[in-house]
Amino acid sequence: MEKGTLDSGTVGTETANQDTVSWEKTGNTLFLQGTLDRDSLLPLWQQKDRVLEDVDNIDVSQLNHVDSTGLALFVRLKGEFQQNGRILTLSGVGERLETLITLYGLQSLLGNNPPKA
């Protein structure tokens, strides 16, 4: 199991606050926590190859905020996985993220996962 907090280009073991995205990798699932927006996304993007190694599912149920930049990350990752013959799923998609997916018309790409209860 691998854990980390990504903020301002550093990786640590601190608890996520409102301005960070933290992650924990268990098996083939990456669990994201905190906020995924334009301010917190860059450190994750810079480490994505290492963070996503052997991952085929991203659990987003513990994200408290995802903006359109975070959504764009998921679209990009899904496309990269497809180009490499891999499948990436999102699990734990909440109502807010599902609404954003619908507003951008991305159900066919990202809508294969039912929203969490």
mmCIF file of C-alpha atoms in Angstrom:
data_model
loop_
_atom_site.group_PDB
_atom_site.id
_atom_site.type_symbol
_atom_site.label_atom_id
_atom_site.label_comp_id
_atom_site.label_asym_id
_atom_site.label_seq_id
_atom_site.Cartn_x
_atom_site.Cartn_y
_atom_site.Cartn_z
ATOM 1 C CA MET A 1 0.000 0.000 0.000
ATOM 2 C CA GLU A 2 1.374 3.381 -0.975
ATOM 3 C CA LYS A 3 0.240 6.695 0.494
ATOM 4 C CA GLY A 4 1.038 10.321 -0.175
ATOM 5 C CA THR A 5 -0.128 13.881 -0.168
ATOM 6 C CA LEU A 6 0.546 16.005 -3.198
ATOM 7 C CA ASP A 7 0.789 19.729 -2.716
ATOM 8 C CA SER A 8 3.168 22.276 -4.181
ATOM 9 C CA GLY A 9 5.284 19.549 -5.709
ATOM 10 C CA THR A 10 6.031 17.660 -2.511
ATOM 11 C CA VAL A 11 5.048 14.209 -1.404
ATOM 12 C CA GLY A 12 4.473 13.654 2.286
ATOM 13 C CA THR A 13 2.301 11.724 4.671
ATOM 14 C CA GLU A 14 0.309 14.618 6.059
ATOM 15 C CA THR A 15 -3.481 14.654 6.110
ATOM 16 C CA ALA A 16 -5.119 16.339 3.134
ATOM 17 C CA ASN A 17 -6.511 19.804 3.664
ATOM 18 C CA GLN A 18 -8.818 21.803 1.446
ATOM 19 C CA ASP A 19 -6.045 22.776 -0.973
ATOM 20 C CA THR A 20 -4.443 19.389 -1.571
ATOM 21 C CA VAL A 21 -5.167 16.096 -3.173
ATOM 22 C CA SER A 22 -3.893 13.074 -1.313
ATOM 23 C CA TRP A 23 -3.833 9.512 -2.488
ATOM 24 C CA GLU A 24 -3.540 5.970 -1.347
ATOM 25 C CA LYS A 25 -2.893 3.093 -3.691
ATOM 26 C CA THR A 26 -4.201 -0.312 -2.670
ATOM 27 C CA GLY A 27 -3.863 -3.060 -5.222
ATOM 28 C CA ASN A 28 -5.052 -1.770 -8.577
ATOM 29 C CA THR A 29 -7.122 1.088 -7.106
ATOM 30 C CA LEU A 30 -5.983 4.656 -6.504
ATOM 31 C CA PHE A 31 -8.050 6.363 -3.796
ATOM 32 C CA LEU A 32 -8.079 10.163 -4.119
ATOM 33 C CA GLN A 33 -8.964 12.435 -1.191
ATOM 34 C CA GLY A 34 -9.299 16.182 -0.751
ATOM 35 C CA THR A 35 -9.601 18.727 -3.535
ATOM 36 C CA LEU A 36 -8.789 18.139 -7.193
ATOM 37 C CA ASP A 37 -8.697 21.521 -8.900
ATOM 38 C CA ARG A 38 -6.332 23.690 -10.904
ATOM 39 C CA ASP A 39 -4.316 24.560 -7.800
ATOM 40 C CA SER A 40 -3.780 20.990 -6.586
ATOM 41 C CA LEU A 41 -3.592 19.184 -9.923
ATOM 42 C CA LEU A 42 -0.057 19.988 -11.129
ATOM 43 C CA PRO A 43 1.890 17.912 -8.579
ATOM 44 C CA LEU A 44 -0.370 14.919 -9.288
ATOM 45 C CA TRP A 45 0.053 15.386 -13.042
ATOM 46 C CA GLN A 46 3.844 15.550 -12.703
ATOM 47 C CA GLN A 47 3.874 12.225 -10.833
ATOM 48 C CA LYS A 48 1.048 10.503 -12.703
ATOM 49 C CA ASP A 49 3.191 7.802 -14.321
ATOM 50 C CA ARG A 50 4.487 6.599 -10.961
ATOM 51 C CA VAL A 51 1.201 7.110 -9.124
ATOM 52 C CA LEU A 52 -0.871 5.305 -11.779
ATOM 53 C CA GLU A 53 1.491 2.376 -12.274
ATOM 54 C CA ASP A 54 -0.564 -0.860 -12.132
ATOM 55 C CA VAL A 55 -3.789 1.127 -11.475
ATOM 56 C CA ASP A 56 -6.969 0.425 -13.430
ATOM 57 C CA ASN A 57 -9.480 2.097 -11.099
ATOM 58 C CA ILE A 58 -9.572 5.532 -9.483
ATOM 59 C CA ASP A 59 -11.893 5.845 -6.506
ATOM 60 C CA VAL A 60 -13.072 9.455 -6.236
ATOM 61 C CA SER A 61 -15.576 8.966 -3.403
ATOM 62 C CA GLN A 62 -13.401 10.862 -0.907
ATOM 63 C CA LEU A 63 -12.812 13.925 -3.064
ATOM 64 C CA ASN A 64 -14.668 16.862 -1.530
ATOM 65 C CA HIS A 65 -14.282 19.070 -4.616
ATOM 66 C CA VAL A 66 -13.497 18.507 -8.295
ATOM 67 C CA ASP A 67 -13.518 21.425 -10.733
ATOM 68 C CA SER A 68 -13.434 21.329 -14.533
ATOM 69 C CA THR A 69 -9.635 21.036 -14.459
ATOM 70 C CA GLY A 70 -9.926 17.891 -12.349
ATOM 71 C CA LEU A 71 -12.539 16.547 -14.746
ATOM 72 C CA ALA A 72 -10.189 17.289 -17.650
ATOM 73 C CA LEU A 73 -7.522 15.215 -15.881
ATOM 74 C CA PHE A 74 -9.862 12.213 -15.754
ATOM 75 C CA VAL A 75 -10.716 12.634 -19.454
ATOM 76 C CA ARG A 76 -7.023 12.840 -20.361
ATOM 77 C CA LEU A 77 -6.089 9.823 -18.240
ATOM 78 C CA LYS A 78 -8.947 7.774 -19.679
ATOM 79 C CA GLY A 79 -7.751 8.638 -23.210
ATOM 80 C CA GLU A 80 -4.135 7.776 -22.424
ATOM 81 C CA PHE A 81 -5.174 4.441 -20.965
ATOM 82 C CA GLN A 82 -7.253 3.664 -24.066
ATOM 83 C CA GLN A 83 -4.354 4.559 -26.361
ATOM 84 C CA ASN A 84 -2.209 2.061 -24.466
ATOM 85 C CA GLY A 85 -4.858 -0.671 -24.665
ATOM 86 C CA ARG A 86 -5.744 -0.349 -20.974
ATOM 87 C CA ILE A 87 -9.068 0.280 -19.269
ATOM 88 C CA LEU A 88 -9.434 2.914 -16.558
ATOM 89 C CA THR A 89 -12.592 3.146 -14.492
ATOM 90 C CA LEU A 90 -13.758 5.745 -11.996
ATOM 91 C CA SER A 91 -15.591 4.515 -8.928
ATOM 92 C CA GLY A 92 -17.376 6.386 -6.184
ATOM 93 C CA VAL A 93 -18.530 9.164 -8.509
ATOM 94 C CA GLY A 94 -20.724 11.440 -6.441
ATOM 95 C CA GLU A 95 -23.672 13.525 -7.516
ATOM 96 C CA ARG A 96 -21.655 16.739 -7.995
ATOM 97 C CA LEU A 97 -19.043 15.100 -10.225
ATOM 98 C CA GLU A 98 -21.766 13.223 -12.109
ATOM 99 C CA THR A 99 -23.493 16.567 -12.750
ATOM 100 C CA LEU A 100 -20.241 18.028 -14.097
ATOM 101 C CA ILE A 101 -19.781 14.977 -16.340
ATOM 102 C CA THR A 102 -23.327 15.430 -17.641
ATOM 103 C CA LEU A 103 -22.954 19.190 -18.190
ATOM 104 C CA TYR A 104 -19.867 18.574 -20.340
ATOM 105 C CA GLY A 105 -21.558 15.719 -22.214
ATOM 106 C CA LEU A 106 -18.964 13.174 -21.125
ATOM 107 C CA GLN A 107 -21.300 10.373 -20.041
ATOM 108 C CA SER A 108 -20.156 8.104 -22.884
ATOM 109 C CA LEU A 109 -16.529 8.482 -21.800
ATOM 110 C CA LEU A 110 -16.805 8.728 -18.021
ATOM 111 C CA GLY A 111 -20.408 7.793 -17.321
ATOM 112 C CA ASN A 112 -19.853 4.054 -17.176
ATOM 113 C CA ASN A 113 -19.797 4.180 -13.406
ATOM 114 C CA PRO A 114 -22.997 4.750 -11.425
ATOM 115 C CA PRO A 115 -22.920 7.563 -8.851
ATOM 116 C CA LYS A 116 -22.344 6.574 -5.249
ATOM 117 C CA ALA A 117 -25.349 6.557 -2.933
#
